[in-house]
Amino acid sequence: MQTDNHAKRILLGISGGIAAYKAPMLVRNLRKMGADVVPVLTQNATRFVTETALQAVADNRPRTDLWDADAEAAMGHIELARWADALIIAPATANVIARLANGIADDLLTTLYLATTAPVFVAPAMNVKMWEHAATGRNLERLRDDGVTVLGPADGAQACGEFGPGRMIEPDEIAEKVTAAIGTPRVLDGTRVLITAGPTREFLDPVRFISNRSSGRQGFALAEAAHNAGAQVTLVAGPVHLPTPTGIERIDVVSAKQMKDAVTCRAPHADIFVSVAAVADYRPHTVHGQKLKKSQQRSTDFRVALKENEDIVGSIAGVKPRPFVVGFAAETESPLEHAREKRRRKCMDAIVVNDVSDPAIGFDSSDNAVTLIHAGGEVGLPKMRKGAIARRLVDEIAALYASAGRG
Ligand code: C5P
């Protein structure tokens, strides 16, 4: 077993669900990221995945039994619990989640959970009805309260033929999230970061609104990266279909006006404000109380009068004292020139610009490529996953914040 200080030491708990067949892949993903992995199987897991396969990819002997005298002689279970930098349980069945939530330690894996002080991550995997059962919800709430990070589950086709939430998130995503959470330097330790994300909706009547293509993914990724870097994060989110990253306070809003109100009262308590949201610039002048009838829309030339929304980032950047302010700009032409001008006009400390005319990046895509512009220079980040962009941006923003004498 490797004892190198730099290799992250991971206990990978595997419980008995069909997604256990992906465990060897998860071991490989973790090892590729430089981790030393010891697999720990429950008895039921051994029905889905073999110790031989896990031994081959982990290069460490898998553990299954609290009463294995040889394994215990080599490294006792308490020692193993102390050895770990993280415990991941993937897949985590409804049964193992229930046992963990109640502190039941009746096998090696659940005993290690109680004995370790390392961060714990669970990736649930179960049938959609089991996932939606109130008991599972209660147990997960308890685990979250106990500081466990819940990864997923994903939505989609299930082995049992049903469709919906309950699939384990993919091994590469688990490996990426865990290594980001335990391996990120805490460059924002002790700071309070306020982030807006997603689009806003400006209603014309109860069923129609003006909005835009923002998915919220970049803002949510930034919130997660800032949290992993040690910040206390509040995320003001427009209407998006994204789960709340663990450990983050989330405020849901719909319109630009609601977003402005949510930001205005929180900004004085923030050290850094990052305005990622694609806030609608205009809203309908009149919001009709009832759904507009076609006859009311009159002929083919129906016009909607709009009025301007207040600029949120501009209003925050203009007050004193104010947080360190970072804006975002999505541009379709001359992105750098427009963003430089926008940064100055809105008095922002920095602005992150992306060219949304390229369909492979930006809006609604998993990838992004951006340039961070600040008073002292510009940093280009080439095309990569939004999570990776977020981690790089957090490093850059932390450095700028510190050099502004505010860190
Ligand atoms: O001018 P533009 O809308 O492109 O500026 C983008 C930046 O301004 C983003 O940071 C966005 O969150 C912010 N914004 C705002 N309030 C508005 C419009 C944009 O905070 N009403």
Short mmCIF file of C-alpha atoms and ligand atoms in Angstrom, two decimals:
data_model
loop_
_atom_site.label_atom_id
_atom_site.label_comp_id
_atom_site.label_asym_id
_atom_site.label_seq_id
_atom_site.Cartn_x
_atom_site.Cartn_y
_atom_site.Cartn_z
CA MET A 1 0.00 0.00 0.00
CA GLN A 2 1.28 3.44 -0.95
CA THR A 3 2.04 5.79 1.94
CA ASP A 4 3.08 8.80 -0.17
CA ASN A 5 1.79 11.96 1.53
CA HIS A 6 0.58 13.39 -1.75
CA ALA A 7 -1.59 10.47 -2.86
CA LYS A 8 -5.15 10.81 -1.58
CA ARG A 9 -6.10 7.69 0.38
CA ILE A 10 -9.60 6.60 -0.39
CA LEU A 11 -11.78 3.92 1.12
CA LEU A 12 -14.30 2.94 -1.53
CA GLY A 13 -17.34 1.33 0.07
CA ILE A 14 -19.41 -0.74 -2.34
CA SER A 15 -22.87 -1.92 -1.36
CA GLY A 16 -25.14 -4.44 -3.04
CA GLY A 17 -26.89 -2.75 -5.96
CA ILE A 18 -26.57 -3.40 -9.67
CA ALA A 19 -24.49 -0.23 -10.09
CA ALA A 20 -21.74 -2.09 -8.19
CA TYR A 21 -20.66 -3.40 -11.59
CA LYS A 22 -19.27 0.11 -12.21
CA ALA A 23 -17.06 0.00 -9.10
CA PRO A 24 -13.89 -1.20 -10.91
CA MET A 25 -14.29 1.73 -13.29
CA LEU A 26 -14.59 4.12 -10.34
CA VAL A 27 -11.40 2.64 -8.86
CA ARG A 28 -9.63 3.29 -12.17
CA ASN A 29 -10.93 6.86 -12.35
CA LEU A 30 -9.74 7.55 -8.80
CA ARG A 31 -6.35 5.99 -9.45
CA LYS A 32 -5.94 8.05 -12.62
CA MET A 33 -6.39 11.08 -10.41
CA GLY A 34 -3.54 9.86 -8.25
CA ALA A 35 -5.50 8.23 -5.41
CA ASP A 36 -4.62 5.11 -3.46
CA VAL A 37 -7.85 3.09 -3.16
CA VAL A 38 -8.91 0.32 -0.79
CA PRO A 39 -12.25 -1.22 -1.84
CA VAL A 40 -14.57 -2.33 0.98
CA LEU A 41 -17.48 -4.55 -0.07
CA THR A 42 -20.61 -5.45 1.81
CA GLN A 43 -21.64 -9.11 1.61
CA ASN A 44 -24.36 -8.23 -0.90
CA ALA A 45 -21.90 -6.30 -3.08
CA THR A 46 -19.90 -9.50 -3.62
CA ARG A 47 -22.90 -10.83 -5.56
CA PHE A 48 -22.52 -8.05 -8.15
CA VAL A 49 -18.77 -7.49 -8.47
CA THR A 50 -15.83 -9.78 -7.73
CA GLU A 51 -12.99 -9.14 -5.35
CA THR A 52 -10.67 -10.38 -8.10
CA ALA A 53 -11.68 -7.57 -10.46
CA LEU A 54 -11.33 -4.95 -7.72
CA GLN A 55 -7.99 -6.32 -6.55
CA ALA A 56 -6.67 -6.10 -10.12
CA VAL A 57 -7.59 -2.45 -10.63
CA ALA A 58 -7.02 -1.17 -7.08
CA ASP A 59 -3.73 -2.97 -6.51
CA ASN A 60 -4.84 -3.21 -2.87
CA ARG A 61 -6.59 -6.16 -1.34
CA PRO A 62 -10.36 -5.53 -1.12
CA ARG A 63 -11.86 -5.89 2.35
CA THR A 64 -15.21 -7.54 3.02
CA ASP A 65 -15.24 -8.85 6.52
CA LEU A 66 -14.79 -7.46 10.00
CA TRP A 67 -13.67 -10.93 11.11
CA ASP A 68 -10.94 -11.51 8.51
CA ALA A 69 -8.02 -12.25 10.84
CA ASP A 70 -5.29 -11.90 8.16
CA ALA A 71 -6.58 -8.56 6.87
CA GLU A 72 -7.09 -7.26 10.40
CA ALA A 73 -3.55 -8.29 11.33
CA ALA A 74 -2.20 -6.31 8.34
CA MET A 75 -4.30 -3.22 9.09
CA GLY A 76 -7.07 -3.26 11.69
CA HIS A 77 -10.37 -1.61 10.83
CA ILE A 78 -9.81 1.35 13.16
CA GLU A 79 -6.40 1.89 11.61
CA LEU A 80 -8.03 1.70 8.16
CA ALA A 81 -10.60 4.31 9.22
CA ARG A 82 -7.76 6.61 10.36
CA TRP A 83 -5.73 5.95 7.18
CA ALA A 84 -8.43 7.34 4.89
CA ASP A 85 -8.54 10.91 3.52
CA ALA A 86 -12.08 10.17 2.31
CA LEU A 87 -14.72 7.46 2.44
CA ILE A 88 -16.85 7.10 -0.67
CA ILE A 89 -19.83 4.76 -0.72
CA ALA A 90 -20.79 4.06 -4.32
CA PRO A 91 -23.22 2.61 -4.97
CA ALA A 92 -25.04 3.38 -1.73
CA THR A 93 -28.23 1.32 -1.53
CA ALA A 94 -31.34 2.41 0.40
CA ASN A 95 -30.41 -0.22 2.99
CA VAL A 96 -26.85 1.01 3.57
CA ILE A 97 -28.08 4.63 3.69
CA ALA A 98 -30.60 3.62 6.37
CA ARG A 99 -27.93 1.83 8.39
CA LEU A 100 -25.51 4.75 8.18
CA ALA A 101 -28.22 7.26 9.10
CA ASN A 102 -28.99 5.28 12.23
CA GLY A 103 -25.44 4.60 13.29
CA ILE A 104 -25.81 0.84 12.89
CA ALA A 105 -22.36 -0.71 12.60
CA ASP A 106 -23.05 -4.37 11.82
CA ASP A 107 -20.43 -4.99 9.13
CA LEU A 108 -17.01 -3.67 8.10
CA LEU A 109 -18.28 -0.81 5.88
CA THR A 110 -20.76 0.63 8.38
CA THR A 111 -18.18 0.26 11.16
CA LEU A 112 -15.62 2.20 9.11
CA TYR A 113 -18.22 4.93 8.57
CA LEU A 114 -18.60 5.43 12.31
CA ALA A 115 -14.88 5.13 12.99
CA THR A 116 -13.54 7.55 10.40
CA THR A 117 -13.27 11.30 10.80
CA ALA A 118 -12.52 11.75 7.07
CA PRO A 119 -15.10 13.39 4.80
CA VAL A 120 -17.76 10.94 3.61
CA PHE A 121 -19.45 10.89 0.18
CA VAL A 122 -22.39 8.69 -0.76
CA ALA A 123 -23.63 8.10 -4.30
CA PRO A 124 -27.14 6.66 -3.95
CA ALA A 125 -28.32 4.03 -6.43
CA MET A 126 -31.76 2.47 -6.22
CA ASN A 127 -35.14 1.99 -7.86
CA VAL A 128 -37.04 5.26 -8.36
CA LYS A 129 -39.84 4.26 -5.96
CA MET A 130 -37.30 3.39 -3.25
CA TRP A 131 -35.57 6.74 -3.88
CA GLU A 132 -38.87 8.60 -3.57
CA HIS A 133 -39.91 6.79 -0.39
CA ALA A 134 -40.25 9.11 2.60
CA ALA A 135 -37.98 6.85 4.70
CA THR A 136 -35.11 7.23 2.22
CA GLY A 137 -35.63 11.01 2.17
CA ARG A 138 -35.50 11.14 5.98
CA ASN A 139 -32.35 9.02 6.11
CA LEU A 140 -30.56 11.18 3.54
CA GLU A 141 -31.54 14.32 5.41
CA ARG A 142 -29.95 12.84 8.53
CA LEU A 143 -26.80 11.97 6.64
CA ARG A 144 -26.59 15.51 5.27
CA ASP A 145 -27.08 16.89 8.78
CA ASP A 146 -24.21 14.65 9.89
CA GLY A 147 -21.98 16.29 7.26
CA VAL A 148 -22.12 13.62 4.57
CA THR A 149 -21.97 14.81 0.95
CA VAL A 150 -24.62 13.21 -1.24
CA LEU A 151 -23.59 12.87 -4.89
CA GLY A 152 -26.54 12.53 -7.27
CA PRO A 153 -28.48 10.44 -8.04
CA ALA A 154 -28.95 10.92 -11.77
CA ASP A 155 -32.19 10.66 -13.70
CA GLY A 156 -32.72 8.12 -16.43
CA ALA A 157 -33.39 4.49 -17.41
CA GLN A 158 -33.02 2.02 -14.55
CA ALA A 159 -31.94 -1.64 -14.56
CA CYS A 160 -35.43 -2.57 -13.28
CA GLY A 161 -37.03 -1.05 -16.40
CA GLU A 162 -38.33 2.08 -14.67
CA PHE A 163 -37.31 5.61 -15.50
CA GLY A 164 -36.53 8.48 -13.13
CA PRO A 165 -34.14 9.54 -10.37
CA GLY A 166 -32.15 6.82 -8.63
CA ARG A 167 -29.32 5.97 -11.03
CA MET A 168 -25.84 6.26 -9.59
CA ILE A 169 -23.99 9.21 -11.13
CA GLU A 170 -21.21 8.06 -13.44
CA PRO A 171 -17.84 6.96 -11.97
CA ASP A 172 -15.86 9.76 -13.66
CA GLU A 173 -18.20 12.35 -12.16
CA ILE A 174 -17.90 10.80 -8.67
CA ALA A 175 -14.10 10.73 -8.93
CA GLU A 176 -14.01 14.33 -10.12
CA LYS A 177 -16.33 15.64 -7.40
CA VAL A 178 -14.55 13.83 -4.58
CA THR A 179 -11.05 14.77 -5.66
CA ALA A 180 -12.18 18.39 -6.12
CA ALA A 181 -13.73 18.41 -2.64
CA ILE A 182 -10.76 16.90 -0.81
CA GLY A 183 -7.90 18.12 -2.98
CA THR A 184 -8.76 21.78 -3.49
CA PRO A 185 -6.48 24.29 -1.78
CA ARG A 186 -8.65 26.41 0.51
CA VAL A 187 -7.89 29.68 -1.23
CA LEU A 188 -11.20 31.24 -0.14
CA ASP A 189 -11.14 30.04 3.46
CA GLY A 190 -13.18 32.31 5.69
CA THR A 191 -14.68 34.40 2.87
CA ARG A 192 -18.39 34.90 2.23
CA VAL A 193 -19.24 34.59 -1.44
CA LEU A 194 -22.55 35.59 -3.01
CA ILE A 195 -23.26 34.19 -6.48
CA THR A 196 -26.17 34.61 -8.89
CA ALA A 197 -26.89 31.98 -11.52
CA GLY A 198 -29.33 30.99 -14.23
CA PRO A 199 -31.80 33.04 -16.22
CA THR A 200 -34.65 35.21 -14.96
CA ARG A 201 -38.25 35.08 -16.17
CA GLU A 202 -40.22 38.21 -16.87
CA PHE A 203 -43.92 37.39 -17.02
CA LEU A 204 -46.33 38.95 -19.51
CA ASP A 205 -49.33 37.04 -18.18
CA PRO A 206 -49.69 33.97 -15.88
CA VAL A 207 -48.39 31.57 -18.55
CA ARG A 208 -46.03 33.56 -20.80
CA PHE A 209 -42.65 35.00 -20.03
CA ILE A 210 -39.48 36.43 -21.58
CA SER A 211 -36.31 34.54 -20.65
CA ASN A 212 -33.04 33.27 -22.15
CA ARG A 213 -31.06 30.07 -22.70
CA SER A 214 -28.96 30.16 -19.53
CA SER A 215 -28.90 26.70 -17.86
CA GLY A 216 -27.31 27.90 -14.61
CA ARG A 217 -24.55 25.28 -14.89
CA GLN A 218 -21.59 27.68 -14.87
CA GLY A 219 -22.91 29.57 -11.83
CA PHE A 220 -23.68 26.36 -9.93
CA ALA A 221 -20.21 24.97 -10.78
CA LEU A 222 -18.67 28.19 -9.48
CA ALA A 223 -20.68 27.95 -6.25
CA GLU A 224 -19.46 24.37 -5.75
CA ALA A 225 -15.84 25.31 -6.52
CA ALA A 226 -15.97 28.28 -4.12
CA HIS A 227 -17.41 26.03 -1.41
CA ASN A 228 -14.67 23.46 -1.99
CA ALA A 229 -12.12 26.28 -1.69
CA GLY A 230 -13.43 27.05 1.80
CA ALA A 231 -15.92 29.87 1.15
CA GLN A 232 -19.30 30.22 2.78
CA VAL A 233 -21.49 30.39 -0.33
CA THR A 234 -24.96 31.82 -0.93
CA LEU A 235 -26.38 31.07 -4.35
CA VAL A 236 -29.27 33.14 -5.69
CA ALA A 237 -30.70 31.01 -8.48
CA GLY A 238 -33.14 31.79 -11.24
CA PRO A 239 -35.41 29.01 -12.52
CA VAL A 240 -33.09 26.09 -13.42
CA HIS A 241 -33.24 22.29 -13.22
CA LEU A 242 -30.14 21.72 -11.13
CA PRO A 243 -29.64 20.11 -7.72
CA THR A 244 -28.18 22.31 -4.98
CA PRO A 245 -24.48 21.54 -4.44
CA THR A 246 -23.83 20.25 -0.91
CA GLY A 247 -23.05 22.81 1.77
CA ILE A 248 -24.43 25.81 -0.13
CA GLU A 249 -27.28 28.10 0.88
CA ARG A 250 -29.64 28.46 -2.09
CA ILE A 251 -32.26 31.16 -2.58
CA ASP A 252 -34.63 30.55 -5.50
CA VAL A 253 -36.00 33.53 -7.39
CA VAL A 254 -37.86 33.96 -10.66
CA SER A 255 -37.76 37.56 -11.91
CA ALA A 256 -34.93 40.11 -12.17
CA LYS A 257 -36.71 42.20 -9.51
CA GLN A 258 -36.73 39.24 -7.09
CA MET A 259 -33.06 38.55 -7.87
CA LYS A 260 -32.17 42.18 -7.20
CA ASP A 261 -34.02 42.15 -3.85
CA ALA A 262 -32.32 38.89 -2.83
CA VAL A 263 -28.88 40.26 -3.76
CA THR A 264 -29.31 43.77 -2.36
CA CYS A 265 -30.00 42.59 1.17
CA ARG A 266 -27.19 40.02 1.13
CA ALA A 267 -24.40 41.90 -0.68
CA PRO A 268 -23.40 44.05 2.35
CA HIS A 269 -22.53 40.80 4.18
CA ALA A 270 -20.52 39.33 1.28
CA ASP A 271 -16.78 39.65 0.66
CA ILE A 272 -17.08 38.66 -2.99
CA PHE A 273 -20.08 38.98 -5.32
CA VAL A 274 -20.04 36.99 -8.57
CA SER A 275 -22.88 37.86 -10.91
CA VAL A 276 -23.09 34.88 -13.27
CA ALA A 277 -26.86 35.11 -13.86
CA ALA A 278 -28.15 36.03 -17.29
CA VAL A 279 -30.52 38.65 -15.95
CA ALA A 280 -33.22 39.81 -18.37
CA ASP A 281 -32.55 43.41 -19.37
CA TYR A 282 -36.24 44.17 -19.93
CA ARG A 283 -39.60 43.12 -18.53
CA PRO A 284 -43.09 43.61 -19.97
CA HIS A 285 -44.48 47.02 -19.06
CA THR A 286 -47.78 45.50 -18.03
CA VAL A 287 -48.18 42.11 -16.40
CA HIS A 288 -51.68 40.85 -17.20
CA GLY A 289 -53.52 39.11 -14.39
CA GLN A 290 -55.26 36.69 -16.75
CA LYS A 291 -53.95 34.78 -19.74
CA LEU A 292 -54.11 37.03 -22.80
CA LYS A 293 -56.61 35.78 -25.37
CA LYS A 294 -55.66 35.65 -29.01
CA SER A 295 -58.40 38.20 -29.70
CA GLN A 296 -56.76 40.55 -27.18
CA GLN A 297 -53.43 40.19 -28.95
CA ARG A 298 -55.11 41.78 -31.98
CA SER A 299 -54.10 40.74 -35.48
CA THR A 300 -50.64 39.67 -36.62
CA ASP A 301 -48.93 42.76 -35.31
CA PHE A 302 -49.19 42.27 -31.54
CA ARG A 303 -46.62 44.39 -29.69
CA VAL A 304 -45.40 44.08 -26.14
CA ALA A 305 -44.15 47.24 -24.47
CA LEU A 306 -41.05 46.60 -22.36
CA LYS A 307 -39.34 48.56 -19.64
CA GLU A 308 -35.76 48.28 -18.48
CA ASN A 309 -34.79 46.20 -15.47
CA GLU A 310 -32.40 47.71 -12.98
CA ASP A 311 -28.84 46.47 -13.35
CA ILE A 312 -28.04 44.32 -10.30
CA VAL A 313 -24.27 44.11 -10.64
CA GLY A 314 -24.05 47.83 -11.45
CA SER A 315 -26.03 48.74 -8.35
CA ILE A 316 -23.80 46.61 -6.10
CA ALA A 317 -20.54 47.75 -7.69
CA GLY A 318 -21.58 51.37 -7.18
CA VAL A 319 -22.14 51.27 -3.41
CA LYS A 320 -19.49 51.76 -0.72
CA PRO A 321 -18.37 49.72 1.12
CA ARG A 322 -18.96 47.00 -1.38
CA PRO A 323 -17.87 43.42 -2.00
CA PHE A 324 -15.22 42.54 -4.56
CA VAL A 325 -17.38 42.38 -7.70
CA VAL A 326 -16.99 39.96 -10.60
CA GLY A 327 -19.42 40.06 -13.52
CA PHE A 328 -19.99 37.76 -16.46
CA ALA A 329 -20.64 38.74 -20.06
CA ALA A 330 -22.00 36.55 -22.82
CA GLU A 331 -21.22 38.16 -26.16
CA THR A 332 -21.82 37.20 -29.77
CA GLU A 333 -19.45 39.72 -31.39
CA SER A 334 -16.16 41.38 -30.42
CA PRO A 335 -16.40 39.77 -26.96
CA LEU A 336 -13.21 41.23 -25.49
CA GLU A 337 -13.85 44.83 -26.51
CA HIS A 338 -17.44 44.73 -25.26
CA ALA A 339 -16.44 43.11 -21.99
CA ARG A 340 -13.63 45.59 -21.30
CA GLU A 341 -16.08 48.45 -21.81
CA LYS A 342 -18.72 46.74 -19.64
CA ARG A 343 -16.28 46.17 -16.78
CA ARG A 344 -15.42 49.87 -16.68
CA ARG A 345 -19.00 51.08 -17.14
CA LYS A 346 -20.39 48.85 -14.39
CA CYS A 347 -17.40 49.49 -12.04
CA MET A 348 -16.61 45.78 -11.69
CA ASP A 349 -13.29 44.53 -10.32
CA ALA A 350 -13.25 41.79 -12.94
CA ILE A 351 -15.40 40.39 -15.71
CA VAL A 352 -15.51 36.90 -17.24
CA VAL A 353 -16.45 36.87 -20.89
CA ASN A 354 -17.48 34.05 -23.19
CA ASP A 355 -18.32 34.05 -26.86
CA VAL A 356 -21.82 32.53 -27.04
CA SER A 357 -21.91 32.59 -30.83
CA ASP A 358 -19.93 29.31 -30.65
CA PRO A 359 -22.58 26.56 -30.02
CA ALA A 360 -19.93 24.22 -28.53
CA ILE A 361 -19.48 26.44 -25.47
CA GLY A 362 -21.43 28.73 -23.17
CA PHE A 363 -25.23 28.61 -23.00
CA ASP A 364 -26.76 25.19 -22.45
CA SER A 365 -23.45 23.41 -23.02
CA SER A 366 -21.26 21.42 -20.58
CA ASP A 367 -18.13 23.20 -21.79
CA ASN A 368 -16.99 26.76 -21.71
CA ALA A 369 -14.01 28.87 -22.77
CA VAL A 370 -13.61 32.27 -21.14
CA THR A 371 -11.34 35.25 -20.64
CA LEU A 372 -11.08 36.90 -17.24
CA ILE A 373 -10.49 40.64 -17.57
CA HIS A 374 -9.33 42.79 -14.66
CA ALA A 375 -7.65 46.16 -14.24
CA GLY A 376 -4.17 44.62 -14.32
CA GLY A 377 -4.51 42.17 -17.21
CA GLU A 378 -6.39 39.35 -18.90
CA VAL A 379 -6.32 35.57 -18.46
CA GLY A 380 -7.62 33.25 -21.21
CA LEU A 381 -8.98 29.86 -20.17
CA PRO A 382 -9.31 27.47 -23.15
CA LYS A 383 -12.29 25.18 -23.73
CA MET A 384 -12.88 22.78 -20.83
CA ARG A 385 -15.73 21.44 -18.65
CA LYS A 386 -17.64 24.11 -16.75
CA GLY A 387 -16.48 22.50 -13.47
CA ALA A 388 -12.84 22.89 -14.49
CA ILE A 389 -13.44 26.49 -15.64
CA ALA A 390 -15.05 27.16 -12.25
CA ARG A 391 -12.05 25.82 -10.32
CA ARG A 392 -9.63 27.92 -12.37
CA LEU A 393 -11.81 31.01 -11.95
CA VAL A 394 -11.94 30.50 -8.18
CA ASP A 395 -8.13 30.44 -8.08
CA GLU A 396 -7.90 33.60 -10.19
CA ILE A 397 -10.62 35.45 -8.25
CA ALA A 398 -9.02 34.47 -4.91
CA ALA A 399 -5.65 35.81 -6.10
CA LEU A 400 -7.19 39.09 -7.31
CA TYR A 401 -9.18 39.45 -4.08
CA ALA A 402 -6.02 38.91 -2.04
CA SER A 403 -3.94 41.33 -4.13
CA ALA A 404 -6.67 43.94 -3.78
CA GLY A 405 -5.74 43.80 -0.09
CA ARG A 406 -9.05 42.27 0.88
CA GLY A 407 -8.05 38.64 1.42
O1 C5P B 1 -24.74 44.10 -19.89
P1 C5P B 1 -24.84 42.65 -19.67
O2 C5P B 1 -26.21 42.18 -19.33
O3 C5P B 1 -24.21 41.79 -20.73
O4 C5P B 1 -23.91 42.42 -18.38
C1 C5P B 1 -23.73 41.14 -17.88
C2 C5P B 1 -23.43 41.22 -16.41
O5 C5P B 1 -24.36 42.08 -15.78
C3 C5P B 1 -23.60 39.88 -15.74
O6 C5P B 1 -22.68 39.80 -14.66
C4 C5P B 1 -25.04 39.92 -15.24
O7 C5P B 1 -25.25 39.04 -14.17
C5 C5P B 1 -25.19 41.37 -14.87
N1 C5P B 1 -26.54 41.95 -14.99
C6 C5P B 1 -27.18 42.37 -13.83
N2 C5P B 1 -28.43 42.93 -13.90
C7 C5P B 1 -29.03 43.12 -15.08
C8 C5P B 1 -28.39 42.71 -16.26
C9 C5P B 1 -27.14 42.13 -16.18
O8 C5P B 1 -26.63 42.18 -12.75
N3 C5P B 1 -30.24 43.67 -15.10
#
